[in-house]
Amino acid sequence: MKTIASFLHPKKDIAFITSSSTMQEALDVLEHHYYTAVPIIDEHGIYIGTLSEGDLLWKLKNTPGLTFDNAHEVLISEIKKHIFNESVPLDSDLEDMLTLATDQSFVPVVDHNGVFLGIIRRKDIIAYYTRNITD
């Protein structure tokens, strides 16, 4: 039987940003990895939220004088987040993760202290179940 750990893409294999990152750093990560959203962790490794392309676009649109040239001056903490991908503990039931994955493109996985361990991508879940339903 599959467990949450069997779907996990560990932290070392994915991109994320820290709460002290700048808007420019976030743009660079999203562009480099072709992500539409990225997990945010704090200085202690705790998962604290998700930053999306939309968040960056709204900040750019609603901040007079903000351009790509000065995006390095804006901290991630100054950007309003419009989504929050809820996380699951690593030892949660698959049902908990599947419920979240219906509304989130990825599900952050944390330990019981909230430390970010990695993500589960919705596309991997769908691929797994598609293979096993059609086989």
PDB file of N, CA, C and O in Angstrom, residues 35-112:
ATOM      1  N   TYR A  35       7.884  26.819 -12.411  1.00  0.00           N
ATOM      2  CA  TYR A  35       6.844  26.659 -11.398  1.00  0.00           C
ATOM      3  C   TYR A  35       5.823  27.783 -11.538  1.00  0.00           C
ATOM      4  O   TYR A  35       6.143  28.883 -11.993  1.00  0.00           O
ATOM      5  N   THR A  36       4.613  27.525 -11.096  1.00  0.00           N
ATOM      6  CA  THR A  36       3.601  28.569 -10.999  1.00  0.00           C
ATOM      7  C   THR A  36       3.402  29.005  -9.546  1.00  0.00           C
ATOM      8  O   THR A  36       2.797  30.033  -9.284  1.00  0.00           O
ATOM      9  N   ALA A  37       3.905  28.193  -8.626  1.00  0.00           N
ATOM     10  CA  ALA A  37       3.849  28.509  -7.197  1.00  0.00           C
ATOM     11  C   ALA A  37       5.011  27.794  -6.521  1.00  0.00           C
ATOM     12  O   ALA A  37       5.511  26.784  -7.025  1.00  0.00           O
ATOM     13  N   VAL A  38       5.420  28.321  -5.386  1.00  0.00           N
ATOM     14  CA  VAL A  38       6.592  27.777  -4.697  1.00  0.00           C
ATOM     15  C   VAL A  38       6.356  27.839  -3.182  1.00  0.00           C
ATOM     16  O   VAL A  38       5.777  28.808  -2.676  1.00  0.00           O
ATOM     17  N   PRO A  39       6.786  26.794  -2.451  1.00  0.00           N
ATOM     18  CA  PRO A  39       6.660  26.826  -0.987  1.00  0.00           C
ATOM     19  C   PRO A  39       7.585  27.883  -0.384  1.00  0.00           C
ATOM     20  O   PRO A  39       8.664  28.156  -0.916  1.00  0.00           O
ATOM     21  N   ILE A  40       7.141  28.427   0.745  1.00  0.00           N
ATOM     22  CA  ILE A  40       7.941  29.390   1.506  1.00  0.00           C
ATOM     23  C   ILE A  40       8.237  28.761   2.866  1.00  0.00           C
ATOM     24  O   ILE A  40       7.329  28.261   3.532  1.00  0.00           O
ATOM     25  N   ILE A  41       9.511  28.802   3.262  1.00  0.00           N
ATOM     26  CA  ILE A  41       9.887  28.325   4.593  1.00  0.00           C
ATOM     27  C   ILE A  41      10.585  29.454   5.346  1.00  0.00           C
ATOM     28  O   ILE A  41      11.154  30.354   4.738  1.00  0.00           O
ATOM     29  N   ASP A  42      10.514  29.387   6.663  1.00  0.00           N
ATOM     30  CA  ASP A  42      11.190  30.423   7.461  1.00  0.00           C
ATOM     31  C   ASP A  42      12.621  30.010   7.773  1.00  0.00           C
ATOM     32  O   ASP A  42      13.095  28.962   7.313  1.00  0.00           O
ATOM     33  N   GLU A  43      13.298  30.814   8.582  1.00  0.00           N
ATOM     34  CA  GLU A  43      14.714  30.579   8.873  1.00  0.00           C
ATOM     35  C   GLU A  43      14.952  29.307   9.693  1.00  0.00           C
ATOM     36  O   GLU A  43      16.078  28.826   9.791  1.00  0.00           O
ATOM     37  N   HIS A  44      13.877  28.736  10.245  1.00  0.00           N
ATOM     38  CA  HIS A  44      13.989  27.495  11.007  1.00  0.00           C
ATOM     39  C   HIS A  44      13.558  26.272  10.194  1.00  0.00           C
ATOM     40  O   HIS A  44      13.503  25.165  10.732  1.00  0.00           O
ATOM     41  N   GLY A  45      13.232  26.496   8.924  1.00  0.00           N
ATOM     42  CA  GLY A  45      12.795  25.399   8.061  1.00  0.00           C
ATOM     43  C   GLY A  45      11.320  25.080   8.158  1.00  0.00           C
ATOM     44  O   GLY A  45      10.858  24.093   7.589  1.00  0.00           O
ATOM     45  N   ILE A  46      10.567  25.926   8.858  1.00  0.00           N
ATOM     46  CA  ILE A  46       9.129  25.710   9.031  1.00  0.00           C
ATOM     47  C   ILE A  46       8.385  26.180   7.774  1.00  0.00           C
ATOM     48  O   ILE A  46       8.639  27.280   7.267  1.00  0.00           O
ATOM     49  N   TYR A  47       7.469  25.364   7.282  1.00  0.00           N
ATOM     50  CA  TYR A  47       6.640  25.746   6.147  1.00  0.00           C
ATOM     51  C   TYR A  47       5.681  26.846   6.595  1.00  0.00           C
ATOM     52  O   TYR A  47       4.953  26.676   7.575  1.00  0.00           O
ATOM     53  N   ILE A  48       5.692  27.983   5.884  1.00  0.00           N
ATOM     54  CA  ILE A  48       4.828  29.099   6.288  1.00  0.00           C
ATOM     55  C   ILE A  48       3.861  29.552   5.203  1.00  0.00           C
ATOM     56  O   ILE A  48       3.027  30.411   5.450  1.00  0.00           O
ATOM     57  N   GLY A  49       3.956  29.001   4.011  1.00  0.00           N
ATOM     58  CA  GLY A  49       2.999  29.404   2.989  1.00  0.00           C
ATOM     59  C   GLY A  49       3.464  29.099   1.583  1.00  0.00           C
ATOM     60  O   GLY A  49       4.443  28.392   1.360  1.00  0.00           O
ATOM     61  N   THR A  50       2.729  29.674   0.661  1.00  0.00           N
ATOM     62  CA  THR A  50       2.963  29.467  -0.761  1.00  0.00           C
ATOM     63  C   THR A  50       2.948  30.815  -1.466  1.00  0.00           C
ATOM     64  O   THR A  50       2.096  31.653  -1.172  1.00  0.00           O
ATOM     65  N   LEU A  51       3.868  31.014  -2.378  1.00  0.00           N
ATOM     66  CA  LEU A  51       3.898  32.215  -3.201  1.00  0.00           C
ATOM     67  C   LEU A  51       3.596  31.796  -4.631  1.00  0.00           C
ATOM     68  O   LEU A  51       4.217  30.862  -5.153  1.00  0.00           O
ATOM     69  N   SER A  52       2.661  32.494  -5.261  1.00  0.00           N
ATOM     70  CA  SER A  52       2.285  32.154  -6.636  1.00  0.00           C
ATOM     71  C   SER A  52       2.679  33.269  -7.601  1.00  0.00           C
ATOM     72  O   SER A  52       2.945  34.402  -7.193  1.00  0.00           O
ATOM     73  N   GLU A  53       2.685  32.914  -8.884  1.00  0.00           N
ATOM     74  CA  GLU A  53       2.921  33.924  -9.915  1.00  0.00           C
ATOM     75  C   GLU A  53       1.912  35.053  -9.787  1.00  0.00           C
ATOM     76  O   GLU A  53       2.244  36.219  -9.944  1.00  0.00           O
ATOM     77  N   GLY A  54       0.675  34.689  -9.504  1.00  0.00           N
ATOM     78  CA  GLY A  54      -0.375  35.694  -9.349  1.00  0.00           C
ATOM     79  C   GLY A  54      -0.076  36.680  -8.234  1.00  0.00           C
ATOM     80  O   GLY A  54      -0.327  37.881  -8.373  1.00  0.00           O
ATOM     81  N   ASP A  55       0.465  36.197  -7.129  1.00  0.00           N
ATOM     82  CA  ASP A  55       0.835  37.082  -6.023  1.00  0.00           C
ATOM     83  C   ASP A  55       1.840  38.132  -6.499  1.00  0.00           C
ATOM     84  O   ASP A  55       1.731  39.319  -6.162  1.00  0.00           O
ATOM     85  N   LEU A  56       2.805  37.682  -7.282  1.00  0.00           N
ATOM     86  CA  LEU A  56       3.832  38.592  -7.793  1.00  0.00           C
ATOM     87  C   LEU A  56       3.246  39.590  -8.781  1.00  0.00           C
ATOM     88  O   LEU A  56       3.577  40.780  -8.754  1.00  0.00           O
ATOM     89  N   LEU A  57       2.367  39.113  -9.641  1.00  0.00           N
ATOM     90  CA  LEU A  57       1.735  40.017 -10.617  1.00  0.00           C
ATOM     91  C   LEU A  57       0.868  41.061  -9.940  1.00  0.00           C
ATOM     92  O   LEU A  57       0.888  42.235 -10.316  1.00  0.00           O
ATOM     93  N   TRP A  58       0.096  40.645  -8.923  1.00  0.00           N
ATOM     94  CA  TRP A  58      -0.739  41.614  -8.203  1.00  0.00           C
ATOM     95  C   TRP A  58       0.130  42.651  -7.480  1.00  0.00           C
ATOM     96  O   TRP A  58      -0.205  43.835  -7.464  1.00  0.00           O
ATOM     97  N   LYS A  59       1.229  42.210  -6.901  1.00  0.00           N
ATOM     98  CA  LYS A  59       2.139  43.154  -6.229  1.00  0.00           C
ATOM     99  C   LYS A  59       2.700  44.157  -7.236  1.00  0.00           C
ATOM    100  O   LYS A  59       2.729  45.364  -6.977  1.00  0.00           O
ATOM    101  N   LEU A  60       3.115  43.651  -8.382  1.00  0.00           N
ATOM    102  CA  LEU A  60       3.657  44.515  -9.434  1.00  0.00           C
ATOM    103  C   LEU A  60       2.604  45.512  -9.912  1.00  0.00           C
ATOM    104  O   LEU A  60       2.868  46.712 -10.048  1.00  0.00           O
ATOM    105  N   LYS A  61       1.393  45.030 -10.144  1.00  0.00           N
ATOM    106  CA  LYS A  61       0.307  45.890 -10.632  1.00  0.00           C
ATOM    107  C   LYS A  61      -0.093  46.962  -9.607  1.00  0.00           C
ATOM    108  O   LYS A  61      -0.355  48.102  -9.963  1.00  0.00           O
ATOM    109  N   ASN A  62      -0.124  46.587  -8.342  1.00  0.00           N
ATOM    110  CA  ASN A  62      -0.665  47.481  -7.309  1.00  0.00           C
ATOM    111  C   ASN A  62       0.377  48.301  -6.563  1.00  0.00           C
ATOM    112  O   ASN A  62       0.046  48.982  -5.595  1.00  0.00           O
ATOM    113  N   THR A  63       1.634  48.264  -7.003  1.00  0.00           N
ATOM    114  CA  THR A  63       2.679  49.032  -6.334  1.00  0.00           C
ATOM    115  C   THR A  63       3.267  50.049  -7.312  1.00  0.00           C
ATOM    116  O   THR A  63       4.069  49.673  -8.179  1.00  0.00           O
ATOM    117  N   PRO A  64       2.875  51.305  -7.189  1.00  0.00           N
ATOM    118  CA  PRO A  64       3.420  52.324  -8.090  1.00  0.00           C
ATOM    119  C   PRO A  64       4.945  52.367  -8.030  1.00  0.00           C
ATOM    120  O   PRO A  64       5.541  52.301  -6.953  1.00  0.00           O
ATOM    121  N   GLY A  65       5.565  52.410  -9.182  1.00  0.00           N
ATOM    122  CA  GLY A  65       7.017  52.509  -9.262  1.00  0.00           C
ATOM    123  C   GLY A  65       7.744  51.172  -9.201  1.00  0.00           C
ATOM    124  O   GLY A  65       8.952  51.120  -9.425  1.00  0.00           O
ATOM    125  N   LEU A  66       7.032  50.091  -8.878  1.00  0.00           N
ATOM    126  CA  LEU A  66       7.675  48.780  -8.816  1.00  0.00           C
ATOM    127  C   LEU A  66       7.822  48.223 -10.230  1.00  0.00           C
ATOM    128  O   LEU A  66       6.865  48.192 -10.998  1.00  0.00           O
ATOM    129  N   THR A  67       9.038  47.845 -10.559  1.00  0.00           N
ATOM    130  CA  THR A  67       9.337  47.254 -11.860  1.00  0.00           C
ATOM    131  C   THR A  67      10.218  46.032 -11.649  1.00  0.00           C
ATOM    132  O   THR A  67      10.666  45.763 -10.541  1.00  0.00           O
ATOM    133  N   PHE A  68      10.514  45.336 -12.731  1.00  0.00           N
ATOM    134  CA  PHE A  68      11.433  44.207 -12.633  1.00  0.00           C
ATOM    135  C   PHE A  68      12.831  44.684 -12.239  1.00  0.00           C
ATOM    136  O   PHE A  68      13.601  43.932 -11.652  1.00  0.00           O
ATOM    137  N   ASP A  69      13.134  45.944 -12.533  1.00  0.00           N
ATOM    138  CA  ASP A  69      14.457  46.475 -12.213  1.00  0.00           C
ATOM    139  C   ASP A  69      14.674  46.703 -10.717  1.00  0.00           C
ATOM    140  O   ASP A  69      15.810  46.680 -10.245  1.00  0.00           O
ATOM    141  N   ASN A  70      13.597  46.936  -9.972  1.00  0.00           N
ATOM    142  CA  ASN A  70      13.768  47.157  -8.530  1.00  0.00           C
ATOM    143  C   ASN A  70      13.067  46.088  -7.677  1.00  0.00           C
ATOM    144  O   ASN A  70      12.869  46.269  -6.482  1.00  0.00           O
ATOM    145  N   ALA A  71      12.720  44.956  -8.291  1.00  0.00           N
ATOM    146  CA  ALA A  71      12.053  43.869  -7.568  1.00  0.00           C
ATOM    147  C   ALA A  71      12.932  43.297  -6.460  1.00  0.00           C
ATOM    148  O   ALA A  71      12.425  42.707  -5.503  1.00  0.00           O
ATOM    149  N   HIS A  72      14.239  43.503  -6.561  1.00  0.00           N
ATOM    150  CA  HIS A  72      15.155  43.017  -5.522  1.00  0.00           C
ATOM    151  C   HIS A  72      14.983  43.778  -4.202  1.00  0.00           C
ATOM    152  O   HIS A  72      15.487  43.351  -3.166  1.00  0.00           O
ATOM    153  N   GLU A  73      14.264  44.907  -4.233  1.00  0.00           N
ATOM    154  CA  GLU A  73      14.050  45.711  -3.028  1.00  0.00           C
ATOM    155  C   GLU A  73      12.825  45.276  -2.234  1.00  0.00           C
ATOM    156  O   GLU A  73      12.613  45.737  -1.120  1.00  0.00           O
ATOM    157  N   VAL A  74      12.010  44.399  -2.795  1.00  0.00           N
ATOM    158  CA  VAL A  74      10.765  43.984  -2.153  1.00  0.00           C
ATOM    159  C   VAL A  74      10.955  42.600  -1.525  1.00  0.00           C
ATOM    160  O   VAL A  74      11.324  41.643  -2.206  1.00  0.00           O
ATOM    161  N   LEU A  75      10.692  42.512  -0.236  1.00  0.00           N
ATOM    162  CA  LEU A  75      10.786  41.226   0.457  1.00  0.00           C
ATOM    163  C   LEU A  75       9.503  40.415   0.262  1.00  0.00           C
ATOM    164  O   LEU A  75       8.413  40.984   0.145  1.00  0.00           O
ATOM    165  N   ILE A  76       9.648  39.117   0.254  1.00  0.00           N
ATOM    166  CA  ILE A  76       8.499  38.224   0.126  1.00  0.00           C
ATOM    167  C   ILE A  76       7.473  38.512   1.209  1.00  0.00           C
ATOM    168  O   ILE A  76       6.271  38.438   0.974  1.00  0.00           O
ATOM    169  N   SER A  77       7.932  38.866   2.387  1.00  0.00           N
ATOM    170  CA  SER A  77       7.024  39.163   3.505  1.00  0.00           C
ATOM    171  C   SER A  77       6.125  40.367   3.222  1.00  0.00           C
ATOM    172  O   SER A  77       5.092  40.530   3.870  1.00  0.00           O
ATOM    173  N   GLU A  78       6.473  41.203   2.251  1.00  0.00           N
ATOM    174  CA  GLU A  78       5.675  42.375   1.892  1.00  0.00           C
ATOM    175  C   GLU A  78       4.625  42.070   0.825  1.00  0.00           C
ATOM    176  O   GLU A  78       3.860  42.947   0.446  1.00  0.00           O
ATOM    177  N   ILE A  79       4.592  40.844   0.344  1.00  0.00           N
ATOM    178  CA  ILE A  79       3.689  40.470  -0.740  1.00  0.00           C
ATOM    179  C   ILE A  79       2.502  39.711  -0.170  1.00  0.00           C
ATOM    180  O   ILE A  79       2.679  38.706   0.540  1.00  0.00           O
ATOM    181  N   LYS A  80       1.296  40.171  -0.483  1.00  0.00           N
ATOM    182  CA  LYS A  80       0.083  39.491  -0.034  1.00  0.00           C
ATOM    183  C   LYS A  80      -0.031  38.160  -0.765  1.00  0.00           C
ATOM    184  O   LYS A  80       0.112  38.097  -1.982  1.00  0.00           O
ATOM    185  N   LYS A  81      -0.282  37.104   0.009  1.00  0.00           N
ATOM    186  CA  LYS A  81      -0.443  35.766  -0.566  1.00  0.00           C
ATOM    187  C   LYS A  81      -1.938  35.512  -0.783  1.00  0.00           C
ATOM    188  O   LYS A  81      -2.739  35.729   0.114  1.00  0.00           O
ATOM    189  N   HIS A  82      -2.283  35.032  -1.959  1.00  0.00           N
ATOM    190  CA  HIS A  82      -3.682  34.783  -2.288  1.00  0.00           C
ATOM    191  C   HIS A  82      -4.074  33.318  -2.156  1.00  0.00           C
ATOM    192  O   HIS A  82      -5.254  32.994  -2.188  1.00  0.00           O
ATOM    193  N   ILE A  83      -3.083  32.444  -2.029  1.00  0.00           N
ATOM    194  CA  ILE A  83      -3.368  31.033  -1.812  1.00  0.00           C
ATOM    195  C   ILE A  83      -2.523  30.556  -0.635  1.00  0.00           C
ATOM    196  O   ILE A  83      -1.510  31.160  -0.303  1.00  0.00           O
ATOM    197  N   PHE A  84      -2.978  29.500  -0.019  1.00  0.00           N
ATOM    198  CA  PHE A  84      -2.188  28.855   1.019  1.00  0.00           C
ATOM    199  C   PHE A  84      -2.368  27.362   0.832  1.00  0.00           C
ATOM    200  O   PHE A  84      -3.455  26.836   1.048  1.00  0.00           O
ATOM    201  N   ASN A  85      -1.326  26.706   0.375  1.00  0.00           N
ATOM    202  CA  ASN A  85      -1.389  25.261   0.232  1.00  0.00           C
ATOM    203  C   ASN A  85      -1.240  24.650   1.615  1.00  0.00           C
ATOM    204  O   ASN A  85      -0.186  24.763   2.236  1.00  0.00           O
ATOM    205  N   GLU A  86      -2.314  24.026   2.079  1.00  0.00           N
ATOM    206  CA  GLU A  86      -2.253  23.377   3.391  1.00  0.00           C
ATOM    207  C   GLU A  86      -1.282  22.219   3.337  1.00  0.00           C
ATOM    208  O   GLU A  86      -1.135  21.559   2.318  1.00  0.00           O
ATOM    209  N   SER A  87      -0.644  21.965   4.456  1.00  0.00           N
ATOM    210  CA  SER A  87       0.341  20.886   4.537  1.00  0.00           C
ATOM    211  C   SER A  87      -0.235  19.685   5.271  1.00  0.00           C
ATOM    212  O   SER A  87      -1.273  19.786   5.937  1.00  0.00           O
ATOM    213  N   VAL A  88       0.458  18.562   5.115  1.00  0.00           N
ATOM    214  CA  VAL A  88       0.110  17.355   5.864  1.00  0.00           C
ATOM    215  C   VAL A  88       1.373  16.819   6.543  1.00  0.00           C
ATOM    216  O   VAL A  88       2.461  16.925   5.993  1.00  0.00           O
ATOM    217  N   PRO A  89       1.210  16.256   7.732  1.00  0.00           N
ATOM    218  CA  PRO A  89       2.347  15.568   8.353  1.00  0.00           C
ATOM    219  C   PRO A  89       2.679  14.303   7.563  1.00  0.00           C
ATOM    220  O   PRO A  89       1.804  13.684   6.958  1.00  0.00           O
ATOM    221  N   LEU A  90       3.927  13.925   7.585  1.00  0.00           N
ATOM    222  CA  LEU A  90       4.406  12.773   6.825  1.00  0.00           C
ATOM    223  C   LEU A  90       3.651  11.494   7.160  1.00  0.00           C
ATOM    224  O   LEU A  90       3.422  10.661   6.288  1.00  0.00           O
ATOM    225  N   ASP A  91       3.231  11.337   8.400  1.00  0.00           N
ATOM    226  CA  ASP A  91       2.548  10.101   8.790  1.00  0.00           C
ATOM    227  C   ASP A  91       1.026  10.174   8.695  1.00  0.00           C
ATOM    228  O   ASP A  91       0.323   9.323   9.223  1.00  0.00           O
ATOM    229  N   SER A  92       0.510  11.159   7.979  1.00  0.00           N
ATOM    230  CA  SER A  92      -0.934  11.282   7.792  1.00  0.00           C
ATOM    231  C   SER A  92      -1.470  10.169   6.908  1.00  0.00           C
ATOM    232  O   SER A  92      -0.725   9.520   6.174  1.00  0.00           O
ATOM    233  N   ASP A  93      -2.765   9.999   6.954  1.00  0.00           N
ATOM    234  CA  ASP A  93      -3.428   9.044   6.069  1.00  0.00           C
ATOM    235  C   ASP A  93      -3.414   9.578   4.645  1.00  0.00           C
ATOM    236  O   ASP A  93      -3.476  10.795   4.427  1.00  0.00           O
ATOM    237  N   LEU A  94      -3.371   8.673   3.692  1.00  0.00           N
ATOM    238  CA  LEU A  94      -3.418   9.069   2.280  1.00  0.00           C
ATOM    239  C   LEU A  94      -4.660   9.895   1.975  1.00  0.00           C
ATOM    240  O   LEU A  94      -4.614  10.819   1.171  1.00  0.00           O
ATOM    241  N   GLU A  95      -5.762   9.574   2.633  1.00  0.00           N
ATOM    242  CA  GLU A  95      -7.008  10.294   2.399  1.00  0.00           C
ATOM    243  C   GLU A  95      -6.863  11.789   2.699  1.00  0.00           C
ATOM    244  O   GLU A  95      -7.395  12.631   1.976  1.00  0.00           O
ATOM    245  N   ASP A  96      -6.116  12.123   3.749  1.00  0.00           N
ATOM    246  CA  ASP A  96      -5.892  13.532   4.099  1.00  0.00           C
ATOM    247  C   ASP A  96      -5.153  14.247   2.975  1.00  0.00           C
ATOM    248  O   ASP A  96      -5.495  15.374   2.596  1.00  0.00           O
ATOM    249  N   MET A  97      -4.126  13.593   2.442  1.00  0.00           N
ATOM    250  CA  MET A  97      -3.341  14.173   1.354  1.00  0.00           C
ATOM    251  C   MET A  97      -4.181  14.287   0.086  1.00  0.00           C
ATOM    252  O   MET A  97      -4.144  15.302  -0.605  1.00  0.00           O
ATOM    253  N   LEU A  98      -4.980  13.253  -0.219  1.00  0.00           N
ATOM    254  CA  LEU A  98      -5.809  13.276  -1.428  1.00  0.00           C
ATOM    255  C   LEU A  98      -6.859  14.379  -1.366  1.00  0.00           C
ATOM    256  O   LEU A  98      -7.125  15.044  -2.363  1.00  0.00           O
ATOM    257  N   THR A  99      -7.424  14.597  -0.202  1.00  0.00           N
ATOM    258  CA  THR A  99      -8.408  15.667  -0.035  1.00  0.00           C
ATOM    259  C   THR A  99      -7.792  17.022  -0.364  1.00  0.00           C
ATOM    260  O   THR A  99      -8.385  17.827  -1.088  1.00  0.00           O
ATOM    261  N   LEU A 100      -6.584  17.271   0.131  1.00  0.00           N
ATOM    262  CA  LEU A 100      -5.915  18.541  -0.158  1.00  0.00           C
ATOM    263  C   LEU A 100      -5.525  18.647  -1.628  1.00  0.00           C
ATOM    264  O   LEU A 100      -5.619  19.710  -2.232  1.00  0.00           O
ATOM    265  N   ALA A 101      -5.083  17.546  -2.213  1.00  0.00           N
ATOM    266  CA  ALA A 101      -4.608  17.553  -3.604  1.00  0.00           C
ATOM    267  C   ALA A 101      -5.718  17.859  -4.602  1.00  0.00           C
ATOM    268  O   ALA A 101      -5.437  18.269  -5.727  1.00  0.00           O
ATOM    269  N   THR A 102      -6.957  17.702  -4.201  1.00  0.00           N
ATOM    270  CA  THR A 102      -8.042  18.043  -5.130  1.00  0.00           C
ATOM    271  C   THR A 102      -8.087  19.538  -5.408  1.00  0.00           C
ATOM    272  O   THR A 102      -8.498  19.951  -6.484  1.00  0.00           O
ATOM    273  N   ASP A 103      -7.634  20.343  -4.462  1.00  0.00           N
ATOM    274  CA  ASP A 103      -7.675  21.801  -4.616  1.00  0.00           C
ATOM    275  C   ASP A 103      -6.310  22.464  -4.741  1.00  0.00           C
ATOM    276  O   ASP A 103      -6.228  23.671  -4.913  1.00  0.00           O
ATOM    277  N   GLN A 104      -5.238  21.700  -4.605  1.00  0.00           N
ATOM    278  CA  GLN A 104      -3.885  22.253  -4.619  1.00  0.00           C
ATOM    279  C   GLN A 104      -3.055  21.511  -5.657  1.00  0.00           C
ATOM    280  O   GLN A 104      -3.141  20.288  -5.765  1.00  0.00           O
ATOM    281  N   SER A 105      -2.215  22.241  -6.381  1.00  0.00           N
ATOM    282  CA  SER A 105      -1.344  21.571  -7.362  1.00  0.00           C
ATOM    283  C   SER A 105      -0.223  20.800  -6.676  1.00  0.00           C
ATOM    284  O   SER A 105       0.337  19.877  -7.250  1.00  0.00           O
ATOM    285  N   PHE A 106       0.101  21.184  -5.452  1.00  0.00           N
ATOM    286  CA  PHE A 106       1.040  20.410  -4.649  1.00  0.00           C
ATOM    287  C   PHE A 106       0.629  20.483  -3.188  1.00  0.00           C
ATOM    288  O   PHE A 106      -0.017  21.446  -2.758  1.00  0.00           O
ATOM    289  N   VAL A 107       1.003  19.454  -2.455  1.00  0.00           N
ATOM    290  CA  VAL A 107       0.716  19.392  -1.023  1.00  0.00           C
ATOM    291  C   VAL A 107       2.050  19.394  -0.276  1.00  0.00           C
ATOM    292  O   VAL A 107       2.844  18.465  -0.428  1.00  0.00           O
ATOM    293  N   PRO A 108       2.323  20.438   0.492  1.00  0.00           N
ATOM    294  CA  PRO A 108       3.541  20.448   1.306  1.00  0.00           C
ATOM    295  C   PRO A 108       3.457  19.370   2.393  1.00  0.00           C
ATOM    296  O   PRO A 108       2.387  19.131   2.959  1.00  0.00           O
ATOM    297  N   VAL A 109       4.577  18.740   2.657  1.00  0.00           N
ATOM    298  CA  VAL A 109       4.653  17.712   3.692  1.00  0.00           C
ATOM    299  C   VAL A 109       5.603  18.213   4.775  1.00  0.00           C
ATOM    300  O   VAL A 109       6.687  18.721   4.465  1.00  0.00           O
ATOM    301  N   VAL A 110       5.170  18.082   6.020  1.00  0.00           N
ATOM    302  CA  VAL A 110       5.943  18.584   7.159  1.00  0.00           C
ATOM    303  C   VAL A 110       6.071  17.492   8.210  1.00  0.00           C
ATOM    304  O   VAL A 110       5.334  16.508   8.200  1.00  0.00           O
ATOM    305  N   ASP A 111       7.020  17.697   9.132  1.00  0.00           N
ATOM    306  CA  ASP A 111       7.077  16.813  10.287  1.00  0.00           C
ATOM    307  C   ASP A 111       6.131  17.378  11.352  1.00  0.00           C
ATOM    308  O   ASP A 111       5.437  18.373  11.105  1.00  0.00           O
ATOM    309  N   HIS A 112       6.104  16.769  12.533  1.00  0.00           N
ATOM    310  CA  HIS A 112       5.150  17.219  13.560  1.00  0.00           C
ATOM    311  C   HIS A 112       5.510  18.560  14.189  1.00  0.00           C
ATOM    312  O   HIS A 112       4.715  19.126  14.946  1.00  0.00           O
TER     313      HIS A 112
END
